[in-house]
C-alpha cells in the first residue's frame, strides 16, 4: 500500500554553538542553519585569529588537567566522535579531551571531561581573562546533553585565562571556577529551548523584532538585513550618544541632526557637530590656535602597531597584552624638513629590546612626540620601560613629551564628513582630501595585528616572497599613520591661520 501522508522533515540536528545562537535569536539561528554560506557569516581576519588562539588555549589547558585521552577525529565526524567517546569512557582514564555527546538531537563537545570520585566534571575552557555571563548557558547545554546521554555529571567548571599571570611563570595561566550551582539553575528550561529551536528550524523563517538582543551577548551578523537603513546624519550619529538618548530624541520627532531645534541643550562637541551638519560647513573654533601651541618643532610623529597573544610568550607579559612590535616615526626638524624611521619585528623572539633602542634613536632631539589617541602610545612606551629597564629614562622622556592630536581635533574642529567619530580613518579623508588608507593592502589595525602575528610567529611556514610582501604592506600601513598625522597637523595649522584672518 502506498503511504500518501506527507513525510515529516528530518529534524535539523543542533549543536552547542547553534543552541547558543538560537538563545540569542531564533531568526539568526534559522539563517545560520538554512543559509550556511551567507556572506555575513564569512569570518573576518580578526575573528579567525580569535578562533585560532582559542584553539591554542584549549589545547594548552589540557596540560593543566593531565593524563587524559584526546578524542582526536576530524571536526565534522560527529557520530564517530560520539562513538569514540562512549568507548573511551569504558577505560579508566582520569580525563577526556574533546569528548562528544548526542542527546535530544543535539551534539555537544566538552573541552575537558574530568573523572570525579562518583562521576564526571564538565570543564569549559575559555580564552577570555574572566568568566562572562554567556559562559553559563554554554556549560549548561553541555551538562544537559551529557546527562541525557546517560553520563553522571556532578560538577561544572569554567577554566579561563588569568589576567594576573606573567610570563615566564605560566603555572597560574588558568583560573578554574566551580560553576556547579549556577549551572544547575541555568539548566532549567534547556530541554524546552532545544525543542523550541528544533521546531522553529523545521518551519519558515520566524518573525523576531529587532532589539537589544541584536548586539548581546554578541553582534548579530545579520543586523544589516533586519535593521532599517538610517537616514544620513541620524541622531544616533551624534558623537558617542547614549542609545537611550538617541531613541528619546527620535521619539520626540527629531530623527536626524537637521531636525534638532536650536534651543536644545547640547555638549560643546555635539553643538559643533550640529552646527556643521545644519550649515553644511566645517566648524573651526577660534580656540584651535591655542590648542596647537604645544605642537612645537622638532616634532616626532609616532605610531605603534601591536600583537596580542592569548598565551604570553615574552617576559613580564600577561594573557592578551598588546605588545608593541612595530613603529613608524616621522621626524620634523626646522631647517631639515621631514625624515622617516621605522622598525618591525619579524621573528618569534622578544621584539621589545631592539624596538625600544630604535625608538629612542628615532625620537632623539624631538621636543614633542605627536600621537593620535596618545593613551595607546603612552601605554606602549610604559610597557617598553618595564621590559627594557636600561632605556627606562630615555623612554620616560618620550612618554613625557607625548601630545595628542585627537582631542585637538575633537575639541576644536568638526567637518560634516566625520560622521560623529574622530578616529584617524574618519578625520583624515575629510581634512586632507585625497589621503586615506584605501590604496593600501593592510587598511586597519585589526588586520595589521593579525598579519604581524603571522610574520613573527608563522614565518617558517610562509614563503620568502610572501614574507617580503607582507612586511612591506605592514611598513606602508604604519608609515601612513604617521604621514597622516603630519598632514593633519599641517591642515590644522592652516585652518588656525584662516580662522584668525576671519577676525
Ligand atoms: S539582527 Fe536581531 S532580529 Fe535580526 S537576526 Fe539578528 S538578532 Fe535576530
mmCIF file of C-alpha atoms in Angstrom, residues 30-265:
data_model
loop_
_atom_site.group_PDB
_atom_site.id
_atom_site.type_symbol
_atom_site.label_atom_id
_atom_site.label_comp_id
_atom_site.label_asym_id
_atom_site.label_seq_id
_atom_site.Cartn_x
_atom_site.Cartn_y
_atom_site.Cartn_z
ATOM 1 C CA UNK A 30 17.358 29.947 11.201
ATOM 2 C CA UNK A 31 19.570 31.921 8.805
ATOM 3 C CA UNK A 32 22.743 30.265 10.080
ATOM 4 C CA UNK A 33 21.261 26.800 9.533
ATOM 5 C CA UNK A 34 19.405 27.414 6.267
ATOM 6 C CA UNK A 35 21.928 29.789 4.695
ATOM 7 C CA UNK A 36 25.287 28.482 5.932
ATOM 8 C CA UNK A 37 27.059 30.177 3.020
ATOM 9 C CA UNK A 38 25.560 33.623 3.679
ATOM 10 C CA UNK A 39 28.234 36.284 3.076
ATOM 11 C CA UNK A 40 27.548 37.736 6.519
ATOM 12 C CA UNK A 41 28.876 34.522 8.064
ATOM 13 C CA UNK A 42 32.343 34.818 6.492
ATOM 14 C CA UNK A 43 34.841 35.291 9.312
ATOM 15 C CA UNK A 44 36.918 38.473 9.418
ATOM 16 C CA UNK A 45 40.700 38.063 9.851
ATOM 17 C CA UNK A 46 40.262 39.216 13.439
ATOM 18 C CA UNK A 47 37.639 36.551 14.154
ATOM 19 C CA UNK A 48 39.777 33.862 12.517
ATOM 20 C CA UNK A 49 42.651 34.932 14.711
ATOM 21 C CA UNK A 50 40.487 34.747 17.846
ATOM 22 C CA UNK A 51 39.333 31.243 16.919
ATOM 23 C CA UNK A 52 42.901 30.106 16.215
ATOM 24 C CA UNK A 53 44.139 31.491 19.535
ATOM 25 C CA UNK A 54 41.102 29.943 21.266
ATOM 26 C CA UNK A 55 42.114 26.552 19.858
ATOM 27 C CA UNK A 56 45.664 27.048 21.195
ATOM 28 C CA UNK A 57 44.290 27.920 24.623
ATOM 29 C CA UNK A 58 42.052 24.824 24.548
ATOM 30 C CA UNK A 59 44.998 22.602 23.723
ATOM 31 C CA UNK A 60 47.207 24.250 26.376
ATOM 32 C CA UNK A 61 44.509 23.818 29.057
ATOM 33 C CA UNK A 62 44.872 20.036 28.744
ATOM 34 C CA UNK A 63 48.369 20.289 30.288
ATOM 35 C CA UNK A 64 46.716 21.582 33.453
ATOM 36 C CA UNK A 65 44.377 18.567 33.709
ATOM 37 C CA UNK A 66 46.961 15.956 32.741
ATOM 38 C CA UNK A 67 46.739 12.284 31.901
ATOM 39 C CA UNK A 68 43.635 12.487 29.738
ATOM 40 C CA UNK A 69 42.844 10.937 26.379
ATOM 41 C CA UNK A 70 42.094 13.102 23.348
ATOM 42 C CA UNK A 71 39.179 12.166 21.086
ATOM 43 C CA UNK A 72 41.165 13.038 18.024
ATOM 44 C CA UNK A 73 38.915 12.794 14.976
ATOM 45 C CA UNK A 74 38.110 15.242 12.156
ATOM 46 C CA UNK A 75 35.795 18.014 13.348
ATOM 47 C CA UNK A 76 32.860 17.043 11.077
ATOM 48 C CA UNK A 77 32.760 13.348 12.142
ATOM 49 C CA UNK A 78 30.258 13.952 14.930
ATOM 50 C CA UNK A 79 28.846 10.411 15.169
ATOM 51 C CA UNK A 80 32.334 8.862 15.156
ATOM 52 C CA UNK A 81 33.413 11.252 17.913
ATOM 53 C CA UNK A 82 30.354 10.324 19.996
ATOM 54 C CA UNK A 83 31.109 6.606 19.486
ATOM 55 C CA UNK A 84 34.813 7.084 20.303
ATOM 56 C CA UNK A 85 33.866 8.963 23.484
ATOM 57 C CA UNK A 86 31.484 6.203 24.536
ATOM 58 C CA UNK A 87 34.250 3.685 24.019
ATOM 59 C CA UNK A 88 36.879 5.767 25.824
ATOM 60 C CA UNK A 89 34.594 6.112 28.847
ATOM 61 C CA UNK A 90 34.831 2.354 29.376
ATOM 62 C CA UNK A 91 38.545 2.772 30.048
ATOM 63 C CA UNK A 92 39.897 4.039 33.346
ATOM 64 C CA UNK A 93 41.331 7.386 32.181
ATOM 65 C CA UNK A 94 41.312 10.418 34.516
ATOM 66 C CA UNK A 95 40.041 12.766 31.795
ATOM 67 C CA UNK A 96 38.869 13.001 28.203
ATOM 68 C CA UNK A 97 39.691 15.941 25.972
ATOM 69 C CA UNK A 98 37.133 16.899 23.301
ATOM 70 C CA UNK A 99 34.563 14.354 24.496
ATOM 71 C CA UNK A 100 31.363 14.330 22.397
ATOM 72 C CA UNK A 101 27.780 13.500 23.314
ATOM 73 C CA UNK A 102 24.483 13.284 21.463
ATOM 74 C CA UNK A 103 21.017 13.541 23.008
ATOM 75 C CA UNK A 104 17.833 15.454 22.141
ATOM 76 C CA UNK A 105 19.167 15.623 18.530
ATOM 77 C CA UNK A 106 21.934 17.851 19.844
ATOM 78 C CA UNK A 107 25.692 17.290 19.653
ATOM 79 C CA UNK A 108 27.938 18.846 22.257
ATOM 80 C CA UNK A 109 31.702 18.762 22.574
ATOM 81 C CA UNK A 110 33.166 19.047 26.076
ATOM 82 C CA UNK A 111 36.639 20.628 26.201
ATOM 83 C CA UNK A 112 37.711 18.586 29.211
ATOM 84 C CA UNK A 113 35.725 15.872 30.965
ATOM 85 C CA UNK A 114 37.401 15.048 34.264
ATOM 86 C CA UNK A 115 36.595 11.956 36.242
ATOM 87 C CA UNK A 116 35.471 12.633 39.845
ATOM 88 C CA UNK A 117 35.003 10.159 42.715
ATOM 89 C CA UNK A 118 31.476 9.247 41.660
ATOM 90 C CA UNK A 119 31.026 10.705 38.207
ATOM 91 C CA UNK A 120 32.388 13.465 35.953
ATOM 92 C CA UNK A 121 33.140 17.157 35.871
ATOM 93 C CA UNK A 122 32.460 19.168 32.687
ATOM 94 C CA UNK A 123 35.169 21.799 32.150
ATOM 95 C CA UNK A 124 34.601 24.542 29.576
ATOM 96 C CA UNK A 125 37.843 26.282 28.567
ATOM 97 C CA UNK A 126 37.574 29.964 27.674
ATOM 98 C CA UNK A 127 40.273 32.170 26.182
ATOM 99 C CA UNK A 128 38.951 35.262 27.989
ATOM 100 C CA UNK A 129 40.603 36.750 31.079
ATOM 101 C CA UNK A 130 37.394 36.442 33.112
ATOM 102 C CA UNK A 131 34.184 34.453 33.338
ATOM 103 C CA UNK A 132 31.294 36.045 31.481
ATOM 104 C CA UNK A 133 27.509 35.617 31.909
ATOM 105 C CA UNK A 134 27.198 33.946 28.495
ATOM 106 C CA UNK A 135 29.508 31.128 29.622
ATOM 107 C CA UNK A 136 26.776 29.665 31.872
ATOM 108 C CA UNK A 137 24.259 28.646 29.164
ATOM 109 C CA UNK A 138 27.255 27.296 27.232
ATOM 110 C CA UNK A 139 28.168 24.948 30.093
ATOM 111 C CA UNK A 140 24.508 24.229 30.891
ATOM 112 C CA UNK A 141 23.718 22.805 27.459
ATOM 113 C CA UNK A 142 26.784 20.538 27.700
ATOM 114 C CA UNK A 143 25.701 19.245 31.094
ATOM 115 C CA UNK A 144 22.103 18.793 29.878
ATOM 116 C CA UNK A 145 23.100 16.750 26.806
ATOM 117 C CA UNK A 146 25.787 14.713 28.611
ATOM 118 C CA UNK A 147 23.302 13.800 31.369
ATOM 119 C CA UNK A 148 20.585 12.952 28.828
ATOM 120 C CA UNK A 149 23.161 10.714 27.130
ATOM 121 C CA UNK A 150 23.495 8.827 30.405
ATOM 122 C CA UNK A 151 26.622 10.390 31.937
ATOM 123 C CA UNK A 152 26.688 11.151 35.629
ATOM 124 C CA UNK A 153 27.809 14.798 35.625
ATOM 125 C CA UNK A 154 28.390 16.023 39.165
ATOM 126 C CA UNK A 155 30.262 19.254 38.686
ATOM 127 C CA UNK A 156 30.874 22.009 36.152
ATOM 128 C CA UNK A 157 33.762 24.443 35.789
ATOM 129 C CA UNK A 158 34.756 27.377 33.631
ATOM 130 C CA UNK A 159 38.526 27.414 33.137
ATOM 131 C CA UNK A 160 39.574 30.811 31.807
ATOM 132 C CA UNK A 161 42.836 32.675 31.344
ATOM 133 C CA UNK A 162 44.285 34.513 34.314
ATOM 134 C CA UNK A 163 44.981 38.227 33.805
ATOM 135 C CA UNK A 164 47.399 38.117 36.782
ATOM 136 C CA UNK A 165 49.657 35.519 35.128
ATOM 137 C CA UNK A 166 53.046 36.825 33.957
ATOM 138 C CA UNK A 167 55.445 35.101 31.613
ATOM 139 C CA UNK A 168 57.641 33.099 32.194
ATOM 140 C CA UNK A 169 55.725 31.682 35.177
ATOM 141 C CA UNK A 170 52.753 30.094 33.429
ATOM 142 C CA UNK A 171 51.868 27.840 36.358
ATOM 143 C CA UNK A 172 48.864 30.104 37.012
ATOM 144 C CA UNK A 173 47.901 30.615 33.346
ATOM 145 C CA UNK A 174 44.347 29.485 34.107
ATOM 146 C CA UNK A 175 41.731 30.206 36.737
ATOM 147 C CA UNK A 176 39.298 27.351 37.378
ATOM 148 C CA UNK A 177 35.902 28.478 38.644
ATOM 149 C CA UNK A 178 33.424 25.999 40.021
ATOM 150 C CA UNK A 179 30.080 26.991 38.495
ATOM 151 C CA UNK A 180 28.091 23.894 39.526
ATOM 152 C CA UNK A 181 25.307 25.701 41.485
ATOM 153 C CA UNK A 182 24.969 28.395 38.796
ATOM 154 C CA UNK A 183 24.770 25.771 36.062
ATOM 155 C CA UNK A 184 22.139 23.752 37.953
ATOM 156 C CA UNK A 185 19.972 26.896 37.865
ATOM 157 C CA UNK A 186 20.831 27.608 34.221
ATOM 158 C CA UNK A 187 19.744 24.067 33.314
ATOM 159 C CA UNK A 188 16.098 24.972 33.918
ATOM 160 C CA UNK A 189 14.452 25.290 30.530
ATOM 161 C CA UNK A 190 17.355 23.997 28.407
ATOM 162 C CA UNK A 191 15.314 20.982 27.230
ATOM 163 C CA UNK A 192 12.331 23.179 26.299
ATOM 164 C CA UNK A 193 14.563 25.652 24.485
ATOM 165 C CA UNK A 194 16.202 22.866 22.460
ATOM 166 C CA UNK A 195 12.759 21.541 21.493
ATOM 167 C CA UNK A 196 11.564 25.034 20.540
ATOM 168 C CA UNK A 197 14.651 25.606 18.375
ATOM 169 C CA UNK A 198 14.224 22.283 16.580
ATOM 170 C CA UNK A 199 10.562 23.013 15.907
ATOM 171 C CA UNK A 200 11.357 26.536 14.697
ATOM 172 C CA UNK A 201 14.059 25.243 12.331
ATOM 173 C CA UNK A 202 11.590 22.863 10.693
ATOM 174 C CA UNK A 203 9.346 25.801 9.764
ATOM 175 C CA UNK A 204 9.697 29.027 7.785
ATOM 176 C CA UNK A 205 11.868 31.992 8.793
ATOM 177 C CA UNK A 206 10.438 33.172 12.138
ATOM 178 C CA UNK A 207 9.400 36.750 12.839
ATOM 179 C CA UNK A 208 11.606 38.341 15.502
ATOM 180 C CA UNK A 209 11.532 42.029 16.367
ATOM 181 C CA UNK A 210 14.871 43.845 16.494
ATOM 182 C CA UNK A 211 16.095 44.926 19.913
ATOM 183 C CA UNK A 212 18.914 44.825 22.436
ATOM 184 C CA UNK A 213 19.407 41.107 21.785
ATOM 185 C CA UNK A 214 20.838 42.005 18.331
ATOM 186 C CA UNK A 215 24.100 43.058 19.989
ATOM 187 C CA UNK A 216 24.029 40.989 23.195
ATOM 188 C CA UNK A 217 25.936 38.895 24.030
ATOM 189 C CA UNK A 218 27.448 39.217 20.516
ATOM 190 C CA UNK A 219 26.875 41.420 17.493
ATOM 191 C CA UNK A 220 24.496 39.532 15.210
ATOM 192 C CA UNK A 221 25.946 39.169 11.696
ATOM 193 C CA UNK A 222 22.519 39.852 10.145
ATOM 194 C CA UNK A 223 21.975 43.336 11.533
ATOM 195 C CA UNK A 224 22.003 44.883 8.041
ATOM 196 C CA UNK A 225 19.154 42.545 6.995
ATOM 197 C CA UNK A 226 16.895 43.318 9.935
ATOM 198 C CA UNK A 227 17.624 46.880 10.962
ATOM 199 C CA UNK A 228 16.225 49.683 8.792
ATOM 200 C CA UNK A 229 18.797 51.773 6.948
ATOM 201 C CA UNK A 230 19.140 55.009 8.861
ATOM 202 C CA UNK A 231 18.979 58.355 7.053
ATOM 203 C CA UNK A 232 22.208 60.355 6.741
ATOM 204 C CA UNK A 233 23.110 62.199 9.935
ATOM 205 C CA UNK A 234 20.614 60.233 12.004
ATOM 206 C CA UNK A 235 20.593 61.407 15.642
ATOM 207 C CA UNK A 236 22.358 58.190 16.620
ATOM 208 C CA UNK A 237 25.416 59.538 14.740
ATOM 209 C CA UNK A 238 25.872 62.281 17.339
ATOM 210 C CA UNK A 239 29.335 61.695 18.830
ATOM 211 C CA UNK A 240 29.164 58.901 21.433
ATOM 212 C CA UNK A 241 25.467 59.493 22.068
ATOM 213 C CA UNK A 242 23.838 57.205 24.571
ATOM 214 C CA UNK A 243 21.481 54.794 22.770
ATOM 215 C CA UNK A 244 18.555 55.707 25.047
ATOM 216 C CA UNK A 245 19.061 59.405 24.416
ATOM 217 C CA UNK A 246 19.015 58.813 20.636
ATOM 218 C CA UNK A 247 15.777 56.797 20.937
ATOM 219 C CA UNK A 248 14.289 59.594 23.066
ATOM 220 C CA UNK A 249 15.218 62.266 20.511
ATOM 221 C CA UNK A 250 13.738 60.214 17.688
ATOM 222 C CA UNK A 251 10.536 59.632 19.675
ATOM 223 C CA UNK A 252 10.260 63.412 20.115
ATOM 224 C CA UNK A 253 10.280 63.843 16.342
ATOM 225 C CA UNK A 254 13.990 64.570 15.819
ATOM 226 C CA UNK A 255 15.095 61.731 13.538
ATOM 227 C CA UNK A 256 18.123 63.487 12.067
ATOM 228 C CA UNK A 257 20.570 66.137 13.176
ATOM 229 C CA UNK A 258 18.900 68.511 10.675
ATOM 230 C CA UNK A 259 15.681 68.253 12.709
ATOM 231 C CA UNK A 260 17.162 69.247 16.060
ATOM 232 C CA UNK A 261 15.797 72.536 17.446
ATOM 233 C CA UNK A 262 18.148 75.454 18.125
ATOM 234 C CA UNK A 263 17.307 75.654 21.833
ATOM 235 C CA UNK A 264 18.276 72.056 22.587
ATOM 236 C CA UNK A 265 20.882 71.804 25.348
#
